[in-house]
Tab-separated table of C-alpha atoms and ligand atoms in Angstrom:
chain	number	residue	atom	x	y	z
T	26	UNK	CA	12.665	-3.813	-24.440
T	27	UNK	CA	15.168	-1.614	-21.906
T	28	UNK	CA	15.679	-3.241	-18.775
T	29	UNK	CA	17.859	-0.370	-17.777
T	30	UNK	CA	16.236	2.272	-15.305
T	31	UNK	CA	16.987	5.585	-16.140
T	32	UNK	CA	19.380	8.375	-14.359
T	33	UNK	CA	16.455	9.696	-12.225
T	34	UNK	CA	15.036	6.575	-11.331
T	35	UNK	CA	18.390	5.100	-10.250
T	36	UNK	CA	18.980	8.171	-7.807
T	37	UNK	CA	15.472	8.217	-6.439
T	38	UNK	CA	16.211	4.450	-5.635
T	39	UNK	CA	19.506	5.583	-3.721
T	40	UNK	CA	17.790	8.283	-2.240
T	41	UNK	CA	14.925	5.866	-1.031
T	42	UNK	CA	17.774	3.178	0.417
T	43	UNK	CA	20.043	5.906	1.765
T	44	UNK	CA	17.199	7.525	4.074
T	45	UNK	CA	15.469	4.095	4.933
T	46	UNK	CA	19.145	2.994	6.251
T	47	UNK	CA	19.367	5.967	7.935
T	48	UNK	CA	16.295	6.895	9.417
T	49	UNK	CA	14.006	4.123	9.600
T	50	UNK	CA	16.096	1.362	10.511
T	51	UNK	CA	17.125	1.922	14.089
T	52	UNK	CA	13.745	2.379	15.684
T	53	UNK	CA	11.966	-0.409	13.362
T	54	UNK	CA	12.208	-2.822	15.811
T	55	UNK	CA	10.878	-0.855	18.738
T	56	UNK	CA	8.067	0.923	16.918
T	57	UNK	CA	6.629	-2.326	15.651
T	58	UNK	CA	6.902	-3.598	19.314
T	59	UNK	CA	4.625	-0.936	20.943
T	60	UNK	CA	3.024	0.571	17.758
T	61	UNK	CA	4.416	3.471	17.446
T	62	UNK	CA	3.392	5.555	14.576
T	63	UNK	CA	6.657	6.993	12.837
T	64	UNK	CA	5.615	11.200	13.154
T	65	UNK	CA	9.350	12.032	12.162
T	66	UNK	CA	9.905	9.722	9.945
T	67	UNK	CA	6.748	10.705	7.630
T	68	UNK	CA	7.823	14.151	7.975
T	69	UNK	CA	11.624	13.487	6.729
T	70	UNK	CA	9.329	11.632	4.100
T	71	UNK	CA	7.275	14.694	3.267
T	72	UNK	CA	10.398	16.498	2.866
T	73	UNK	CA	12.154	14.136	0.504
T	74	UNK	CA	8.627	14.783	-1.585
T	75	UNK	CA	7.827	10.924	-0.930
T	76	UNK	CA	4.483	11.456	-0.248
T	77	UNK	CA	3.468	13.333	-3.543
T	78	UNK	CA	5.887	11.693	-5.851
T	79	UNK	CA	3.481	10.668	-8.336
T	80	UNK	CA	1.312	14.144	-8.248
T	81	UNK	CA	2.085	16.208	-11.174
T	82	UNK	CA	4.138	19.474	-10.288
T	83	UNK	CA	1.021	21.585	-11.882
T	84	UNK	CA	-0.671	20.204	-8.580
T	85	UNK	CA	2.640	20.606	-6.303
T	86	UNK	CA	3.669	17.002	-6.469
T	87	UNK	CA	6.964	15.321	-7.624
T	88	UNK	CA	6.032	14.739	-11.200
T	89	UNK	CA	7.674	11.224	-11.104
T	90	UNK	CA	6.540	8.208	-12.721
T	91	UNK	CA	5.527	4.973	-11.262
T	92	UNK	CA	8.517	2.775	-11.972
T	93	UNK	CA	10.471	5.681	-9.665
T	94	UNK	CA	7.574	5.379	-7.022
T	95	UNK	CA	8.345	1.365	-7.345
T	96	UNK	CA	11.779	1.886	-7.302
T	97	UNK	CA	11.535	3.999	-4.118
T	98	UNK	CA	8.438	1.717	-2.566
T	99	UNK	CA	10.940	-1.002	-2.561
T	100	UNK	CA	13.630	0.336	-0.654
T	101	UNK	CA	11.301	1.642	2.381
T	102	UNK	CA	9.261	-1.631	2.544
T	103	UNK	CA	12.827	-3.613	2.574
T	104	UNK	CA	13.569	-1.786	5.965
T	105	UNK	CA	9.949	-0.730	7.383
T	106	UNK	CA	6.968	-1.884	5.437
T	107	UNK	CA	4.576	0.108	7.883
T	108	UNK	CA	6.274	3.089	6.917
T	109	UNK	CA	5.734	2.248	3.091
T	110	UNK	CA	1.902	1.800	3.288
T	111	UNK	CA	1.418	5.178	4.782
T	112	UNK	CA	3.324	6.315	1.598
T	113	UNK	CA	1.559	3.756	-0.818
T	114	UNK	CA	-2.103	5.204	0.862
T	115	UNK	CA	-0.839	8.415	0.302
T	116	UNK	CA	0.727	8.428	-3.689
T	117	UNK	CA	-1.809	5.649	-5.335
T	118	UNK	CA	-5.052	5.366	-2.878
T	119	UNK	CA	-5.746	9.180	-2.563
T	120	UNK	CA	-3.294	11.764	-4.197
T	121	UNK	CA	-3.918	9.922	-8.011
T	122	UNK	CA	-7.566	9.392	-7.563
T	123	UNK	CA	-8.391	13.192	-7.131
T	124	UNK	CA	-5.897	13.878	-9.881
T	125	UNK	CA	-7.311	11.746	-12.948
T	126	UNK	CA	-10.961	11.967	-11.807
T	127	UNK	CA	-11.162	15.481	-9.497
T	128	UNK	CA	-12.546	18.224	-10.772
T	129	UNK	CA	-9.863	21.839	-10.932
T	130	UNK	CA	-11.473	22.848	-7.453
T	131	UNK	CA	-10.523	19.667	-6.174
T	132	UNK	CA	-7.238	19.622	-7.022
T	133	UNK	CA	-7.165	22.859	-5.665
T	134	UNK	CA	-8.028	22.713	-2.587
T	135	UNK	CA	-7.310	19.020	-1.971
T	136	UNK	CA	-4.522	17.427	-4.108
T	137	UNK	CA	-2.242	20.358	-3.559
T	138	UNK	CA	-1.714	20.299	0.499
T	139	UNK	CA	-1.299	16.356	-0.049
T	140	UNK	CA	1.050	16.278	-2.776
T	141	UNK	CA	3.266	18.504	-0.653
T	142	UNK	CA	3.136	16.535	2.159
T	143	UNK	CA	1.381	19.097	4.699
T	144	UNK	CA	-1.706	16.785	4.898
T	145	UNK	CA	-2.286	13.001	4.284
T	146	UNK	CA	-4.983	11.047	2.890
T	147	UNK	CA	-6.626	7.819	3.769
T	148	UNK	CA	-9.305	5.897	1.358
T	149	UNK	CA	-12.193	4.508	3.254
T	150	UNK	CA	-13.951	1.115	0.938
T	151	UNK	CA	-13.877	-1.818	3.985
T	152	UNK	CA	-16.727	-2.234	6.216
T	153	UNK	CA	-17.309	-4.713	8.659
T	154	UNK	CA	-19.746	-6.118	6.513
T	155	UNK	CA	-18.310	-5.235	3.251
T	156	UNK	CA	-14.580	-6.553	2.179
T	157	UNK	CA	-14.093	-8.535	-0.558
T	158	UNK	CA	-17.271	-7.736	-1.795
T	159	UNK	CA	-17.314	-4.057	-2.290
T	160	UNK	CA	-20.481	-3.700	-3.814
T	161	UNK	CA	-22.398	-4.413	-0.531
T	162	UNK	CA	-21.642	-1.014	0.991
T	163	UNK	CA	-23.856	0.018	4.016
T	164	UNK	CA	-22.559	3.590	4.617
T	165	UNK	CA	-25.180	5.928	2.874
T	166	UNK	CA	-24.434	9.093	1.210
T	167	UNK	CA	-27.671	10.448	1.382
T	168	UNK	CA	-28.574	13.447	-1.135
T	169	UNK	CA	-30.178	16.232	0.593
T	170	UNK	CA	-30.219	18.813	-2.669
T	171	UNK	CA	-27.087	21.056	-1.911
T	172	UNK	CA	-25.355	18.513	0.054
T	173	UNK	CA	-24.852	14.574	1.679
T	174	UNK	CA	-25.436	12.996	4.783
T	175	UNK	CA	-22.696	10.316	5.438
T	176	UNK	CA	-23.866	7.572	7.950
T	177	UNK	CA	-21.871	4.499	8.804
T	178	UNK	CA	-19.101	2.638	9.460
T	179	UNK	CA	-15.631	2.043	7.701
T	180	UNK	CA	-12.947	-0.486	8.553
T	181	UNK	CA	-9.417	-1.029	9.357
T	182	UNK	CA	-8.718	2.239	7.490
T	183	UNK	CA	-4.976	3.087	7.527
T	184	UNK	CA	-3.880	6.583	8.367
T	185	UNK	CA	-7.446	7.001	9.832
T	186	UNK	CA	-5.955	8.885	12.537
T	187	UNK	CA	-3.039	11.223	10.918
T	188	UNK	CA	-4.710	11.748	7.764
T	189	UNK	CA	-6.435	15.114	6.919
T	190	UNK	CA	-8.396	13.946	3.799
T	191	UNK	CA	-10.306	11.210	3.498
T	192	UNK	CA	-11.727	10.071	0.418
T	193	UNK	CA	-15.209	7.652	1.296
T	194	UNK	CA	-16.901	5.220	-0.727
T	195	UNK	CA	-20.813	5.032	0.002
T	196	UNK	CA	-24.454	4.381	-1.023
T	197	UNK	CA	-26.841	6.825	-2.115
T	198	UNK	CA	-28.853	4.753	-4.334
T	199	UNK	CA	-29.164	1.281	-2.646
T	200	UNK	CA	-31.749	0.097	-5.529
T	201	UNK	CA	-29.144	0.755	-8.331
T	202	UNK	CA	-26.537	-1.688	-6.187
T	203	UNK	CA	-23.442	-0.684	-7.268
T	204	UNK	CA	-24.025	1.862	-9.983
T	205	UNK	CA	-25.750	4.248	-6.949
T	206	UNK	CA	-22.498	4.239	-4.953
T	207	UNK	CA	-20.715	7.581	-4.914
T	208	UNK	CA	-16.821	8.912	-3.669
T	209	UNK	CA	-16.436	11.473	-1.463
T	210	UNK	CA	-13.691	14.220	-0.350
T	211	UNK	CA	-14.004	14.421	2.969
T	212	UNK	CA	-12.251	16.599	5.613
T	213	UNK	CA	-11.965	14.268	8.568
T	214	UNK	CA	-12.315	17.434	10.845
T	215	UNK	CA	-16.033	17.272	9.628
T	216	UNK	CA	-18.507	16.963	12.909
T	217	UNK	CA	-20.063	13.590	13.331
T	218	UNK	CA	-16.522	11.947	12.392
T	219	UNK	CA	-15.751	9.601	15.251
T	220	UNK	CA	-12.482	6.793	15.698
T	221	UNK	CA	-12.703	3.249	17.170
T	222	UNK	CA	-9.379	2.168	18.711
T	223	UNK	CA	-5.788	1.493	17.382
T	224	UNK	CA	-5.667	-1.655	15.664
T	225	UNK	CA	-3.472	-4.181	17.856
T	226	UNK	CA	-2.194	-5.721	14.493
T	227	UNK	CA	0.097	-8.606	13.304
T	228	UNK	CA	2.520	-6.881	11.909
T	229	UNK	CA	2.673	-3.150	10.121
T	230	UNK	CA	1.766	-2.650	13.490
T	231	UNK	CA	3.204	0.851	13.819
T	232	UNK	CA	0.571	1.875	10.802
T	233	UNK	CA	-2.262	4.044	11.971
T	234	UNK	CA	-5.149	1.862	11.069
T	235	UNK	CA	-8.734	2.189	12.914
T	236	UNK	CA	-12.339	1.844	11.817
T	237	UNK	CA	-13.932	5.197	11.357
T	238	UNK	CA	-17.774	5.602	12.343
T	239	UNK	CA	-19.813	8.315	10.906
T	240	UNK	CA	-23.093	9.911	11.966
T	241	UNK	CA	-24.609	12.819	9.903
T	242	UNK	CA	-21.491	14.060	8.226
T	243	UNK	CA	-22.512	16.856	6.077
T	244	UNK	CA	-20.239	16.468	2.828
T	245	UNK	CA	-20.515	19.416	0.388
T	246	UNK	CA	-22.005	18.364	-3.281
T	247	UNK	CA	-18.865	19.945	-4.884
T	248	UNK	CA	-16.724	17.167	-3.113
T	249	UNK	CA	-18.368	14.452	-4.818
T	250	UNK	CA	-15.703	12.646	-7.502
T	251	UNK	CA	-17.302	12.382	-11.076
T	252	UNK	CA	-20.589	11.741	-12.017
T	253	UNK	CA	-23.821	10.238	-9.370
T	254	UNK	CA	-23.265	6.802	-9.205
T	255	UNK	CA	-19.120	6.735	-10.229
T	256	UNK	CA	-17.970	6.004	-6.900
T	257	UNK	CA	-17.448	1.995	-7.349
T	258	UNK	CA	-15.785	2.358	-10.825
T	259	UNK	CA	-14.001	5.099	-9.213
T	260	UNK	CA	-12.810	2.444	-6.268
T	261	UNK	CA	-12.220	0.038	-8.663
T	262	UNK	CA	-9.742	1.774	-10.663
T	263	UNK	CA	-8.031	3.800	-7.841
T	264	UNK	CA	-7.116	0.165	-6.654
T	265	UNK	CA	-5.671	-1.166	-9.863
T	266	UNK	CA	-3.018	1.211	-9.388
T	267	UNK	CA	-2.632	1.080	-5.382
T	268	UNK	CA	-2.252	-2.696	-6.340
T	269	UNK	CA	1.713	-1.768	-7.747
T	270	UNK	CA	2.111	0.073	-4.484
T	271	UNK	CA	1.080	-3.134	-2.544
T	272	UNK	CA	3.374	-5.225	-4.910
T	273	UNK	CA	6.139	-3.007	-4.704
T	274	UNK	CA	6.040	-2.784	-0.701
T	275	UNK	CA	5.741	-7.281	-1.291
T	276	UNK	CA	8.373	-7.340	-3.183
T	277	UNK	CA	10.687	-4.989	-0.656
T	278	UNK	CA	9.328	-7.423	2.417
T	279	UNK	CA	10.981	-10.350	0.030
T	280	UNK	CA	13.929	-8.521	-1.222
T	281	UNK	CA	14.779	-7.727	2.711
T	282	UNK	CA	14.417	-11.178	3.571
T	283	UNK	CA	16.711	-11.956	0.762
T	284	UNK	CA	19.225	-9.970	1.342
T	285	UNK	CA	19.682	-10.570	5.587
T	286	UNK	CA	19.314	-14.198	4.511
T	287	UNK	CA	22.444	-14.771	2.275
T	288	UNK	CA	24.499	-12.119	4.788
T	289	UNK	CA	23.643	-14.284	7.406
T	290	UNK	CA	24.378	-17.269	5.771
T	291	UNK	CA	28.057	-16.592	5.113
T	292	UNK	CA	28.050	-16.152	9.101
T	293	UNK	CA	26.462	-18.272	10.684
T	294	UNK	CA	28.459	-21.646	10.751
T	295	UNK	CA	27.057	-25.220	11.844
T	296	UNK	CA	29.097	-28.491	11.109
T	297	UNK	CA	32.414	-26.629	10.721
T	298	UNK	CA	31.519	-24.598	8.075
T	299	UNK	CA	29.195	-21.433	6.860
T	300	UNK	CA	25.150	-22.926	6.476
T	301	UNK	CA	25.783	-21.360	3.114
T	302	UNK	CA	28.520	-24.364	2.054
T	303	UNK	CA	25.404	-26.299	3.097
T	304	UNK	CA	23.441	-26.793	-0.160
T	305	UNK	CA	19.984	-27.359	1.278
T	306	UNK	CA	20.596	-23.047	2.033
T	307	UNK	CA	22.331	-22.458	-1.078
T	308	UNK	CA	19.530	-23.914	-3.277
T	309	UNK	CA	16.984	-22.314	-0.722
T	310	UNK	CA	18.697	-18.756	-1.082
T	311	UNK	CA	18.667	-19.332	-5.084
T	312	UNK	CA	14.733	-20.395	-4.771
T	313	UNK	CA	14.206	-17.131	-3.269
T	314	UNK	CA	16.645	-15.190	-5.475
T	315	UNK	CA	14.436	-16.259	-8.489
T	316	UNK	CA	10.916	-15.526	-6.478
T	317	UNK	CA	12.336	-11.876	-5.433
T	318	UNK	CA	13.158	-11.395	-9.042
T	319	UNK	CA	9.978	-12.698	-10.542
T	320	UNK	CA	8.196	-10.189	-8.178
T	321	UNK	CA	10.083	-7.538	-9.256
T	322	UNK	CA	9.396	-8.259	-13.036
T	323	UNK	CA	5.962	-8.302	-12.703
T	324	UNK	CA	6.011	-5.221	-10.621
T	325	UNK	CA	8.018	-2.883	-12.888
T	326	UNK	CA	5.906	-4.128	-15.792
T	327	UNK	CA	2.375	-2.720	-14.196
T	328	UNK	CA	4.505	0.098	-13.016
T	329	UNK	CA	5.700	0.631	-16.844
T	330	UNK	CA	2.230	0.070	-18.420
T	331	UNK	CA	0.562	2.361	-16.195
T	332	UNK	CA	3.134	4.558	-17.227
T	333	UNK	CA	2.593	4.113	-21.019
T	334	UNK	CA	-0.791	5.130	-20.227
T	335	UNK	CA	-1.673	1.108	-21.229
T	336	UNK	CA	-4.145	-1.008	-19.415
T	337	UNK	CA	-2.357	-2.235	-16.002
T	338	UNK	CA	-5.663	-3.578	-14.342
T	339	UNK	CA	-4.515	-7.103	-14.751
T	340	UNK	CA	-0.537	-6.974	-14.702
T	341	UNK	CA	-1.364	-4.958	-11.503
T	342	UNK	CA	-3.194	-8.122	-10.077
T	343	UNK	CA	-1.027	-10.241	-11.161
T	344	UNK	CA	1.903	-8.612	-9.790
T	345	UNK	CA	0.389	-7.840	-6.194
T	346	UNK	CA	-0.774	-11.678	-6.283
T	347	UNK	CA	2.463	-12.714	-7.162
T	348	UNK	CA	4.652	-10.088	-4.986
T	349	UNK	CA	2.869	-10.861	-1.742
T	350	UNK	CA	3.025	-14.781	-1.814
T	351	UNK	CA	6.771	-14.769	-2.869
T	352	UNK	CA	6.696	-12.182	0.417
T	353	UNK	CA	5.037	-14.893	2.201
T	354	UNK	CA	7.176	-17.982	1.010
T	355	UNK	CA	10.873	-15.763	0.784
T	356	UNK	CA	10.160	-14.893	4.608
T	357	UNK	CA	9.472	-17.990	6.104
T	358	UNK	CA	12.157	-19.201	4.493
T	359	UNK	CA	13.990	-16.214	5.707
T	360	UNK	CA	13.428	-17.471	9.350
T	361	UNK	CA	14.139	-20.787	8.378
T	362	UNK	CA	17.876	-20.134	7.380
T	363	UNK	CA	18.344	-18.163	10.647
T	364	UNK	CA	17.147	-21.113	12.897
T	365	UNK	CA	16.241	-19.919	16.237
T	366	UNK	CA	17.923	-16.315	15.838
T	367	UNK	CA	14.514	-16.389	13.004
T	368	UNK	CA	12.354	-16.578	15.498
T	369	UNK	CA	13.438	-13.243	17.993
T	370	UNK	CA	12.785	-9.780	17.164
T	371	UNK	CA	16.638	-8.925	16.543
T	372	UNK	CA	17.197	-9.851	13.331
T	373	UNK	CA	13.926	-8.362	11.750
T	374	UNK	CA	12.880	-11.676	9.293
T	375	UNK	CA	10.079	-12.567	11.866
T	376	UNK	CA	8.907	-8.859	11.488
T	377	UNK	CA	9.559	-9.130	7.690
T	378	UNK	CA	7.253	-12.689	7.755
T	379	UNK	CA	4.209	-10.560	9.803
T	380	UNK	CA	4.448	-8.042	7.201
T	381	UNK	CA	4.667	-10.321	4.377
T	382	UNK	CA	0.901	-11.753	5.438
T	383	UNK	CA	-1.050	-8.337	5.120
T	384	UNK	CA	0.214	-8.275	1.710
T	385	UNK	CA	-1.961	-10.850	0.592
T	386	UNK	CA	-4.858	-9.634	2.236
T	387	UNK	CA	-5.234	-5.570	1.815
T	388	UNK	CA	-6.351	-4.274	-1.641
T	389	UNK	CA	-7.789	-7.326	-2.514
T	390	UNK	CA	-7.090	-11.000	-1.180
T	391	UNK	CA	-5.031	-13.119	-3.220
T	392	UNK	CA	-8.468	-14.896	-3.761
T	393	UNK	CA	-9.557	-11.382	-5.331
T	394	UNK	CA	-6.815	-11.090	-7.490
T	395	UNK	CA	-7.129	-14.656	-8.816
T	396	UNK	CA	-10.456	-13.801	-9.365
T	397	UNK	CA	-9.566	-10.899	-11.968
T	398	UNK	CA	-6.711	-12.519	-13.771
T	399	UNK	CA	-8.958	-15.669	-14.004
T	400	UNK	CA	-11.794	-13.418	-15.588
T	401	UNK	CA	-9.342	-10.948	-17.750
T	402	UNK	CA	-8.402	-14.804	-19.408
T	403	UNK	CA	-12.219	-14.694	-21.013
T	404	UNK	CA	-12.515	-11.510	-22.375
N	282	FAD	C1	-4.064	-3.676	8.357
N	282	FAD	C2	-5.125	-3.466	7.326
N	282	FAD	C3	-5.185	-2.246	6.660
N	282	FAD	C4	-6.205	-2.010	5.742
N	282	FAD	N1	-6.313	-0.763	5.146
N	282	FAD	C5	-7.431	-0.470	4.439
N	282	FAD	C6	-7.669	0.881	3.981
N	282	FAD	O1	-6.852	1.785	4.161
N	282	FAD	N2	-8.838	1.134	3.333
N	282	FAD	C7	-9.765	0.168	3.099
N	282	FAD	O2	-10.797	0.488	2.516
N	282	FAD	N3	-9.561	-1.110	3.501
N	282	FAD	C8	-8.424	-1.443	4.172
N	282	FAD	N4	-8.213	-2.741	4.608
N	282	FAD	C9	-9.245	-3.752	4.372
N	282	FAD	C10	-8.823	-4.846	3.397
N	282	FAD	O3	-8.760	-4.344	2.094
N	282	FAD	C11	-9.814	-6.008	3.566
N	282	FAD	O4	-9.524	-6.625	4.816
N	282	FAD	C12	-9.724	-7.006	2.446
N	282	FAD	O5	-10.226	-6.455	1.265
N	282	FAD	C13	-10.490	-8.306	2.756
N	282	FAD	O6	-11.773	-8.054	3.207
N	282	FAD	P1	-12.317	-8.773	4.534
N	282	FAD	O7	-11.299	-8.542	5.586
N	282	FAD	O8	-13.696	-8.304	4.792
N	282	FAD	O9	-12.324	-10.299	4.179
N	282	FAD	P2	-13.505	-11.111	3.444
N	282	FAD	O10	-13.936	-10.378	2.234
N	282	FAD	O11	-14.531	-11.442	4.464
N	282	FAD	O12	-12.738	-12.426	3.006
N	282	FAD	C14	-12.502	-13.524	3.886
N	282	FAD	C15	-11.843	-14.624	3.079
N	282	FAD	O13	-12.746	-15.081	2.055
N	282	FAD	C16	-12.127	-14.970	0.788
N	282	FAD	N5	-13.139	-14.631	-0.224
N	282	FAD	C17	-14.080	-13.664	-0.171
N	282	FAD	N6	-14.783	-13.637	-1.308
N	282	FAD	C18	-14.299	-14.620	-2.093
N	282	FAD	C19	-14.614	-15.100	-3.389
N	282	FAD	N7	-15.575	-14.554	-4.140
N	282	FAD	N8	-13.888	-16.125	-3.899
N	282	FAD	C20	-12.895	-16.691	-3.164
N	282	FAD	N9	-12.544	-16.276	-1.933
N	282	FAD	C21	-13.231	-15.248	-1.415
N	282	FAD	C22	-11.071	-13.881	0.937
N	282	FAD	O14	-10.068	-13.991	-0.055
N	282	FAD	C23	-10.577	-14.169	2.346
N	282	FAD	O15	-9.640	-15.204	2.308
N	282	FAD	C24	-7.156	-3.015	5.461
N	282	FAD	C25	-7.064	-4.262	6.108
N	282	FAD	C26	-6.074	-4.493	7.028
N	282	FAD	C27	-6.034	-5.822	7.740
């Protein structure tokens, strides 16, 4: 067992803090407030090859592994989580799907632009009628011989707006339930393609993140991924690894908290002397300290599995389960140990707490993940 990270790993990790310290962090605040999605940021992202770490360089991407993409995941989410999803979306949800499962062609026309960065990707699964339970998708994929006819609705989709690609999960075989359901590459400039409103969110509010309506969208047979009827198994597995991205960006969310918690700490004085000299924080701040670490443990572990080329399914679940309800508990702590100061905009750990909630919802509830750690104990 090496606990050490490598050379490349450590200076992706610098390279990750250095640029969220100095480009995301003074407009956070503001770009949360009014939802404003971060256009330069992404591109200084693009150009730091954020957005196709993963991607193999054969297909234009970085080439890096995930325990890098972790590393680097952590640092963004620490200063602006909503600017780590778009980058999680990006690397696990879209760029490695097309690359284990695509066909050459695919990767050729699609993976390439993405992994550099000219275009981004979004993956379309939710429905309004269709969350948790993915199986019960209502957007068909009709098969009309040399092509498919999308029809439907898909929701809270982030980057719905400033992605290029899309990949869709849909039904073209209704009587074979979830073994008719098929993925799609599909260019969101396709007619028939229509946006519902901005999501007014919680938090992650400057994400782009809107349902997506489709009427007759003619989707070439050659963008289909895999065989008729792979598209859930395909969903499925895309999300055991987005799962380490959603972990990762937990475990930043927590780490932040952490670390604007113990700085303010040794500040802040009540009684005559720092609220750190006051145990109740101490012991807090060390309850958190071991949460933040646990988190990133777990995290590193799917990250290094996946890596290995080892099953991750269930580290990945239990990682995200475990990463986004330390987020949770490390954050409202967080506002806790700042008092009132918590509760306004200024010092970011009521931002970091909104944040910390979507965790345990996206890519499958905490409920969800419980639900395939509890199952992987019986097999
Ligand atoms: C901001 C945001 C961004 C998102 N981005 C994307 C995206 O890019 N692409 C995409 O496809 N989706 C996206 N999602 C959708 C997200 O993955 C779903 O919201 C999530 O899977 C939960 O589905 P649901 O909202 O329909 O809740 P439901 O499935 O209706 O669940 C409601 C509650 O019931 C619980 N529950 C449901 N079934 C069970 C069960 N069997 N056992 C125990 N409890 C259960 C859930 O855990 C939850 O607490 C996003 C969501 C949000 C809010």
């Amino acid at each position: 067992m090496n606990f050490n990270y490598t050379d490349e790993q450590l200076m992706i990790q610098q390279a990750a803090r250095d640029f969220a310290e100095r480009e995301l962090l003074a407009g956070v605040i503001e770009r949360d407030d009014h939802a404003i999605f971060p256009t330069e940021q992404v591109k200084m992202m693009t150009e730091m090859g954020f957005m196709g770490m993963m991607t193999s360089p054969e297909y234009d991407g970085g080439g890096m592994d995930t325990v890098s993409y972790v590393l680097a995941m952590e640092e963004i989410a620490k200063i602006d989580a909503a600017a780590s999803v778009i980058m999680s979306v990006c690397n696990s949800l879209v760029n490695w799907g097309i690359e284990k499962f695509g066909t050459e062609a695919q990767k050729e026309k699609f993976l390439k632009p993405l992994a550099r960065g000219e275009k981004l990707g979004a993956f379309l699964l939710s429905e309004p009628e269709a969350g948790s339970d993915a199986t019960s998708q209502r957007t068909t994929a009709e098969d009309k011989g040399d092509h498919y006819l999308l029809n439907g609705t898909k929701n809270w989709i982030t980057n719905a707006n400033c992605a290029s690609t899309y990949v869709v999960i849909a039904q073209t075989n209704p009587e074979k339930k979830h073994k008719g359901i098929n993925a799609f590459i599909v260019d969101k400039n396709s007619a028939g393609i229509s946006l519902g409103p901005h999501e007014n969110k919680m938090g992650m509010r400057s994400s782009d993140t809107h349902s997506v309506m489709f009427t007759d969208v003619i989707v070439p047979k050659e963008n289909r991924i895999g065989d008729d009827g792979f598209g859930f198994k395909y969903a499925m597995q895309v999300l055991e690894g987005g799962r380490i991205g959603i972990a990762a960006q937990a475990l930043g969310i927590a780490a932040g908290a952490l670390e604007r918690s113990v700085r303010y700490a040794q500040e802040r004085k009540a009684f005559g002397t720092e609220i750190f000299n006051h145990q109740a924080i101490a012991f807090k701040l060390a309850d958190m300290a071991v949460k933040v670490e646990n988190a990133r443990l777990l995290t590193v572990k799917a990250a290094w599995l996946k890596d290995q080329k080892q099953p991750f399914g269930n580290a990945s679940a239990m990682a995200k389960l475990y990463a986004s309800e330390a987020a949770m508990w490390v954050t409202t702590e967080a506002v806790q140990i700042h008092g009132g100061y918590g509760y306004v905009k200024e010092y970011h750990v009521e931002r970091l707490m909104r944040e910390a909630k979507l965790t345990q919802i996206y890519e499958g509830t905490s409920e969800v993940q419980k639900i395939v750690i509890s199952r992987s104990l019986i097999k």
